[in-house]
CSV table of C-alpha atoms in Angstrom, one decimal:
chain,number,residue,atom,x,y,z
A,81,MET,CA,118.3,83.2,107.5
A,82,LEU,CA,118.0,86.0,110.0
A,83,THR,CA,115.2,88.0,108.4
A,84,THR,CA,112.7,88.1,111.2
A,85,GLY,CA,114.9,87.8,114.3
A,86,PRO,CA,116.6,90.3,116.6
A,87,LYS,CA,120.0,89.5,115.0
A,88,PHE,CA,118.8,90.9,111.7
A,89,GLN,CA,117.3,94.0,113.3
A,90,GLU,CA,120.6,94.5,115.2
A,91,MET,CA,122.6,94.2,111.9
A,92,ILE,CA,120.4,97.0,110.4
A,93,LEU,CA,120.6,99.3,113.4
A,94,ARG,CA,124.4,98.8,113.7
A,95,SER,CA,124.9,99.6,110.1
A,96,ILE,CA,123.1,103.0,110.3
A,97,ARG,CA,124.1,104.1,113.9
A,98,ASP,CA,127.5,105.4,113.2
A,99,PRO,CA,129.2,104.1,110.1
A,100,ALA,CA,132.4,106.1,110.8
A,101,VAL,CA,132.9,104.2,114.1
A,102,SER,CA,132.2,100.8,112.7
A,103,PRO,CA,132.5,100.9,108.9
A,104,MET,CA,130.8,98.1,107.1
A,105,THR,CA,132.9,95.7,105.1
A,106,GLU,CA,131.8,94.5,101.7
A,107,GLU,CA,131.2,91.1,103.1
A,108,ALA,CA,129.0,92.4,106.0
A,109,PHE,CA,127.1,94.7,103.5
A,110,ASN,CA,126.5,91.7,101.2
A,111,GLU,CA,125.2,89.6,104.1
A,112,LEU,CA,122.8,92.4,105.2
A,113,ALA,CA,121.6,93.0,101.7
A,114,LEU,CA,120.9,89.4,101.1
A,115,GLU,CA,119.0,89.1,104.3
A,116,SER,CA,117.0,92.2,103.5
A,117,TYR,CA,116.3,90.7,100.0
A,118,ALA,CA,115.0,87.5,101.5
A,119,HIS,CA,112.8,89.4,104.0
A,120,GLN,CA,111.4,91.7,101.3
A,121,ARG,CA,110.7,88.8,99.0
A,122,GLU,CA,109.0,86.8,101.7
A,123,GLU,CA,106.9,89.6,103.2
A,124,ASN,CA,106.2,91.9,100.2
A,125,PRO,CA,103.8,90.5,97.7
A,126,VAL,CA,104.6,93.1,95.0
A,127,TYR,CA,108.3,92.5,95.3
A,128,ARG,CA,107.8,88.7,95.3
A,129,ARG,CA,105.8,88.9,92.1
A,130,PHE,CA,108.4,91.1,90.5
A,131,CYS,CA,111.2,88.7,91.5
A,132,GLU,CA,109.2,85.7,90.1
A,133,HIS,CA,108.7,87.6,86.9
A,134,CYS,CA,112.4,88.4,86.7
A,135,ARG,CA,113.3,84.7,87.3
A,136,GLU,CA,110.8,83.5,84.7
A,137,HIS,CA,112.2,85.9,82.1
A,138,GLY,CA,115.9,85.2,82.9
A,139,ARG,CA,116.6,88.6,84.4
A,140,LEU,CA,118.3,87.4,87.6
A,141,ARG,CA,121.7,87.0,85.9
A,142,GLY,CA,121.1,83.3,85.3
A,143,LEU,CA,120.6,82.4,88.9
A,144,LYS,CA,118.2,79.5,89.6
A,145,ASP,CA,117.7,80.0,93.3
A,146,SER,CA,118.7,83.0,95.3
A,147,PRO,CA,121.2,85.8,94.6
A,148,GLN,CA,124.7,85.2,95.9
A,149,SER,CA,125.7,88.9,95.9
A,150,TRP,CA,123.9,92.2,96.5
A,151,LYS,CA,124.8,93.0,92.9
A,152,ASP,CA,122.3,90.2,91.8
A,153,ILE,CA,119.3,91.5,93.7
A,154,PRO,CA,116.7,92.9,91.3
A,155,ALA,CA,115.7,96.5,92.0
A,156,LEU,CA,112.0,97.2,92.0
A,157,PRO,CA,111.3,99.9,89.3
A,158,ILE,CA,109.8,103.2,90.3
A,159,SER,CA,106.7,102.4,88.3
A,160,ALA,CA,105.8,99.7,90.8
A,161,PHE,CA,105.7,102.2,93.6
A,162,LYS,CA,103.4,104.4,91.5
A,163,ALA,CA,101.1,101.5,90.6
A,164,HIS,CA,101.0,99.5,93.9
A,165,GLU,CA,101.2,99.8,97.6
A,166,VAL,CA,104.6,98.3,98.3
A,167,LEU,CA,104.6,97.1,101.9
A,168,SER,CA,106.4,94.4,103.8
A,169,PHE,CA,104.2,94.6,106.9
A,170,PRO,CA,100.5,95.3,107.6
A,171,ARG,CA,99.4,98.9,106.7
A,172,GLU,CA,98.2,99.4,110.3
A,173,ARG,CA,101.9,99.3,111.5
A,174,ILE,CA,102.8,102.4,109.5
A,175,ILE,CA,104.0,105.1,111.9
A,176,ARG,CA,105.2,107.7,109.3
A,177,ASP,CA,104.7,107.8,105.6
A,178,PHE,CA,107.5,109.5,103.5
A,179,VAL,CA,106.9,110.3,99.8
A,180,THR,CA,109.1,111.9,97.2
A,181,SER,CA,108.2,113.8,94.1
A,182,GLY,CA,110.0,111.0,92.2
A,183,THR,CA,107.5,108.4,93.2
A,184,SER,CA,104.3,110.3,94.2
A,185,TYR,CA,103.8,112.5,91.1
A,186,ASP,CA,100.5,111.6,89.4
A,187,GLY,CA,100.9,113.9,86.3
């Protein structure tokens, strides 16, 4: 698993720098998505609880352990962002906070 090392960070940066120059294959995208999933699940308590709930209630497409494809990764519902602070690192490390009307509306 690469989730905390420089190779994982480089995978992410390479994927967003210039996709036209080095387009990402399905296999590379799958690897990056699975690494990101593992990182989020390990470091994000809200997402970890959601994944555990999905597993307990059979919502991970029958998988017992980890997803094998990006298509199996459970998406955190918008309601979780409205009800919880969803972070994968300490709050003090936030440099910029982006919000959208889709997840920040209180009415």
